Coordinates of N, CA and C in Angstrom, one line a residue:
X1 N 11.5 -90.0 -76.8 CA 12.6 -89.8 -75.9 C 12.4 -90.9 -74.8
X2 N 12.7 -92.1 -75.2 CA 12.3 -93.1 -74.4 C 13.7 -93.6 -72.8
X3 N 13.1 -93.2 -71.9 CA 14.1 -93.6 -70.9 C 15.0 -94.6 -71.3
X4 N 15.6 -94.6 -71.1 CA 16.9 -95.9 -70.8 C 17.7 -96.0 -70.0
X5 N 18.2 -97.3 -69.2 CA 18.8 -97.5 -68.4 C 20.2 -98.4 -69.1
X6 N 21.5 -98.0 -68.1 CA 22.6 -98.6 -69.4 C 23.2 -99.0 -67.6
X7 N 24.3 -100.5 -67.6 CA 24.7 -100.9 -67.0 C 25.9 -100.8 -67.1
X8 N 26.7 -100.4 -66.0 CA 28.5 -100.2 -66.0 C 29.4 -100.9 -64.9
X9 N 30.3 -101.4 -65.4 CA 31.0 -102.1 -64.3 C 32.0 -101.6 -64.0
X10 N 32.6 -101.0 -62.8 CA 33.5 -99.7 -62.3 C 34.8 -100.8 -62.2
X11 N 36.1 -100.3 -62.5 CA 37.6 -101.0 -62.2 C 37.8 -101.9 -60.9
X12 N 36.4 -101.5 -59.5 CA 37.0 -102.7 -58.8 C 36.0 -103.8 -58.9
X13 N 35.1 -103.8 -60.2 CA 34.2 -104.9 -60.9 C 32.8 -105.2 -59.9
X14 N 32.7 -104.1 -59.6 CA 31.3 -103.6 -58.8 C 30.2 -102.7 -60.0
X15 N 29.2 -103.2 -60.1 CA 28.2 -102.8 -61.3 C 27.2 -101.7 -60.7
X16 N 26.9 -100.3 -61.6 CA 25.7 -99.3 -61.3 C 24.7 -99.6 -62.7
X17 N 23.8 -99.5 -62.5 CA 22.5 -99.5 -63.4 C 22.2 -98.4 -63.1
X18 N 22.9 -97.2 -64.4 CA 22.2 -96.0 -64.9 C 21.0 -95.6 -65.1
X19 N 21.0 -94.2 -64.7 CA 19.4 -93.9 -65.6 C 19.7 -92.5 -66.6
X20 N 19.2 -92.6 -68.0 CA 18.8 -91.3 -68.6 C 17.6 -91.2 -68.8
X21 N 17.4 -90.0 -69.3 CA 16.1 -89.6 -69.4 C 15.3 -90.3 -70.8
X22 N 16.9 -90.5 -72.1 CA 17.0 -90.5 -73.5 C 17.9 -91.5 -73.8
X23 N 17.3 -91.9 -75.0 CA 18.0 -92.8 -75.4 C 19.6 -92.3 -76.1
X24 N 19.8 -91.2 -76.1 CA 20.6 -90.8 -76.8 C 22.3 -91.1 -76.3
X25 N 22.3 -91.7 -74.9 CA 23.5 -92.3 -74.2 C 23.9 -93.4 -75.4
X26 N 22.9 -94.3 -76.0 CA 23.2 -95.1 -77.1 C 24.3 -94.8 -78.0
X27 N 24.2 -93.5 -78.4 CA 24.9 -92.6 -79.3 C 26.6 -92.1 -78.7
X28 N 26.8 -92.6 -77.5 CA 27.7 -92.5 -76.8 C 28.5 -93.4 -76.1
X29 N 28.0 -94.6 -76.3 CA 28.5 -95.8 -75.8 C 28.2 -96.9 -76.6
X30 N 28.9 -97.9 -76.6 CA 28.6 -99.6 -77.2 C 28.7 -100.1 -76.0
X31 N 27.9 -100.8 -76.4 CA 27.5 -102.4 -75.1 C 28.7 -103.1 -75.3
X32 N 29.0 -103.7 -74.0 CA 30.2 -104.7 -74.1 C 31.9 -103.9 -74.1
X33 N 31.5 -102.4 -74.2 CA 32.6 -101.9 -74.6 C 33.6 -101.4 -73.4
X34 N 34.7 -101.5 -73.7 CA 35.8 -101.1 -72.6 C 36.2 -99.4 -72.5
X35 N 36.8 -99.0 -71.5 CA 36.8 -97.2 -72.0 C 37.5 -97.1 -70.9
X36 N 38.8 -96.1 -70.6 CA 39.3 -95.7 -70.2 C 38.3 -95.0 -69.5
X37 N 38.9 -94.9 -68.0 CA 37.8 -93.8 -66.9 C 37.9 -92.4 -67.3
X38 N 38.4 -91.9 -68.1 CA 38.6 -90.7 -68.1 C 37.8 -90.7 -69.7
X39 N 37.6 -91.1 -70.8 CA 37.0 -91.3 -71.9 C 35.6 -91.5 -71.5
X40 N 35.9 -93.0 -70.4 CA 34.3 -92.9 -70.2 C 33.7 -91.8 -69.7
X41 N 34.1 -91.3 -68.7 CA 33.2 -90.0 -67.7 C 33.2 -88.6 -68.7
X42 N 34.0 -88.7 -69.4 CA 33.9 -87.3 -70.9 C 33.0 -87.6 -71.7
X43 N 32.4 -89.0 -72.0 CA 31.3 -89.4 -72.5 C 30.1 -89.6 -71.8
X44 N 30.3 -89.6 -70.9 CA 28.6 -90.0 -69.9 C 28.4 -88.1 -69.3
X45 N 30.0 -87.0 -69.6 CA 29.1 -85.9 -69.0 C 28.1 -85.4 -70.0
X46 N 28.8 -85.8 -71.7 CA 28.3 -85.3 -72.9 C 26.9 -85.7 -72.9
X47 N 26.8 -87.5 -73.3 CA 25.4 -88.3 -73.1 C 24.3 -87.7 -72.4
X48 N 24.7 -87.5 -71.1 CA 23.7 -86.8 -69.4 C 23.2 -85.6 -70.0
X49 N 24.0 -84.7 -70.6 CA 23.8 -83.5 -70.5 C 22.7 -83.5 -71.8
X50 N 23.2 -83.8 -72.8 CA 21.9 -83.6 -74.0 C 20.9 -84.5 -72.8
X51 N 20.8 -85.4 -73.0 CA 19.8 -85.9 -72.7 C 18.7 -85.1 -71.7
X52 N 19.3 -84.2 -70.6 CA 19.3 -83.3 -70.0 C 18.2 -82.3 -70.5
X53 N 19.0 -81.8 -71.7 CA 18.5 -80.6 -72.7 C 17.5 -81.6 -73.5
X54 N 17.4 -82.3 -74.1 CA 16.1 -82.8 -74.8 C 14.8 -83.0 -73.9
X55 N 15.3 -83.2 -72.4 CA 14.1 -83.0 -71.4 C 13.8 -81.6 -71.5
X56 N 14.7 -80.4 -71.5 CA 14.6 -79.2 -71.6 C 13.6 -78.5 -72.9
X57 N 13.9 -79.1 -73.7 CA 13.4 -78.6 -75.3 C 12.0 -79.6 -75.1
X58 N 11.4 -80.3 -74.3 CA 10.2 -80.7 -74.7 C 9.7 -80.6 -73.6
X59 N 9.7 -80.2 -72.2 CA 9.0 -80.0 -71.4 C 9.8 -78.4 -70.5
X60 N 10.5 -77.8 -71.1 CA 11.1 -76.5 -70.3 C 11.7 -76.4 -68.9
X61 N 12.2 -77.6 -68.4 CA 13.0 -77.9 -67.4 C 14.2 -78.6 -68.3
X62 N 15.0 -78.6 -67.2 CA 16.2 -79.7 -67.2 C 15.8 -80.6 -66.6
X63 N 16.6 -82.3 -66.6 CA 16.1 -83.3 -66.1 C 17.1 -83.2 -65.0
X64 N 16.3 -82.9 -63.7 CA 17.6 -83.8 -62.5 C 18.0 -84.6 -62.0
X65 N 16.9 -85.8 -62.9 CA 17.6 -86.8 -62.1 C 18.8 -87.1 -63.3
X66 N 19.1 -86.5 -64.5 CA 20.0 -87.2 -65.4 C 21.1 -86.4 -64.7
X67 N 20.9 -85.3 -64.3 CA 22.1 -84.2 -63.4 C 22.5 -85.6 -62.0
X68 N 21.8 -85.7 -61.5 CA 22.0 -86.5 -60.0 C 22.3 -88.1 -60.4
X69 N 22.2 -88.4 -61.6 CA 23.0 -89.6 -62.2 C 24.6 -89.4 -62.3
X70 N 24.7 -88.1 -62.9 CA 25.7 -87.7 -63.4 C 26.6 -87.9 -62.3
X71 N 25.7 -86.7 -61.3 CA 27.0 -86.4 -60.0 C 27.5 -87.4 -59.0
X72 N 26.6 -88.9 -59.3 CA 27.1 -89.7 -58.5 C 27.7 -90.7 -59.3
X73 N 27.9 -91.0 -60.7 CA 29.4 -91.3 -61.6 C 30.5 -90.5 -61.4
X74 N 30.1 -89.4 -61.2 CA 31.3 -88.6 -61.0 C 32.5 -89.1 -59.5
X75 N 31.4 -89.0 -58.5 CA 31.6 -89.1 -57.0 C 32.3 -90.9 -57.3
X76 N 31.7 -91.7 -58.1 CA 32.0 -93.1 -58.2 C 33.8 -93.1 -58.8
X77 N 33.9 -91.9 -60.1 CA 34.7 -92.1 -60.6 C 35.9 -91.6 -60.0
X78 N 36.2 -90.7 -59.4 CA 37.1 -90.2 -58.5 C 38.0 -91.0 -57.5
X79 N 37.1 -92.1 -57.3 CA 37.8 -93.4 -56.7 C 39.2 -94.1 -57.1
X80 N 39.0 -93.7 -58.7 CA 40.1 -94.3 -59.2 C 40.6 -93.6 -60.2
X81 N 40.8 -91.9 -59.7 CA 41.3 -90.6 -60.8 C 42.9 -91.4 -60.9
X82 N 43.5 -91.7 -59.9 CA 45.1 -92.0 -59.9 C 45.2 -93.3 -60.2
X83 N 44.7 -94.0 -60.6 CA 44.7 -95.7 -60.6 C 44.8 -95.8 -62.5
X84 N 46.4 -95.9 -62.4 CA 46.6 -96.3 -63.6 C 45.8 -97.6 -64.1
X85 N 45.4 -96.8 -65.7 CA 44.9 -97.9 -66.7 C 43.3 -98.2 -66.3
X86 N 42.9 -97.7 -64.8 CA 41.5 -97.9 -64.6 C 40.6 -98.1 -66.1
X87 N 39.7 -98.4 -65.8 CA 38.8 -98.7 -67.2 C 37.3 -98.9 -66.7
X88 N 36.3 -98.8 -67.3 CA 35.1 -98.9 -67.2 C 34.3 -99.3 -68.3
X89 N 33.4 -100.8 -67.9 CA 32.9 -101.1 -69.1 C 31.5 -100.5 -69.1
X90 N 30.9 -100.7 -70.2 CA 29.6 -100.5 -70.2 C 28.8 -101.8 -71.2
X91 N 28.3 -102.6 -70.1 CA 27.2 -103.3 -70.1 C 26.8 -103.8 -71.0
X92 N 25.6 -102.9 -70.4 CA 24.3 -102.8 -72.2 C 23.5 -102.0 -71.5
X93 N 22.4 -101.9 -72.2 CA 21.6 -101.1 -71.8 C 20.3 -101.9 -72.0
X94 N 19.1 -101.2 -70.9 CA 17.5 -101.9 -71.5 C 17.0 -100.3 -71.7
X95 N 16.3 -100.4 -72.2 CA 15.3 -99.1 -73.1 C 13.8 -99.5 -72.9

């Protein structure tokens, strides 16, 4: 379950360097790729959340910092809930 960190560039072209706990955000995103804010953030709550639960299934917590990743994409994405066409790329990632 090797940490990874994935890079996103938000619609006013200002960049966050993610953290999960799991690599399994891979499984949720392509590098380089474009995404609607609203596609992306339905995929980063899915990604967060196993990754979340695979902290859960091998050490009997939940992970909070993948929760406190979460809640501040969230808080980022809100910025531009009404901003037609907004978009969000995603990076890449290091592992």
């Amino acid at each position: 379950m090797p940490v990874t960190y994935f890079r996103v560039r938000w619609p006013d072209l200002t960049e966050s360097n993610c953290y999960s706990p799991s690599s399994v955000v891979t499984d949720y995103f392509d590098a380089g790729q474009d995404y609607p804010l609203d596609e992306f953030m339905r995929r980063a709550r899915l990604a967060l959340s196993e990754a979340s639960e695979r902290v859960r299934a091998k050490y009997g917590y939940a992970c909070t910092a993948a929760m406190a990743e979460l809640e501040a994409m969230e808080s980022t994405a809100r910025r531009w809930q009404a901003a037609p066409g907004a978009s969000v790329r995603l990076i890449g990632f290091d592992c």
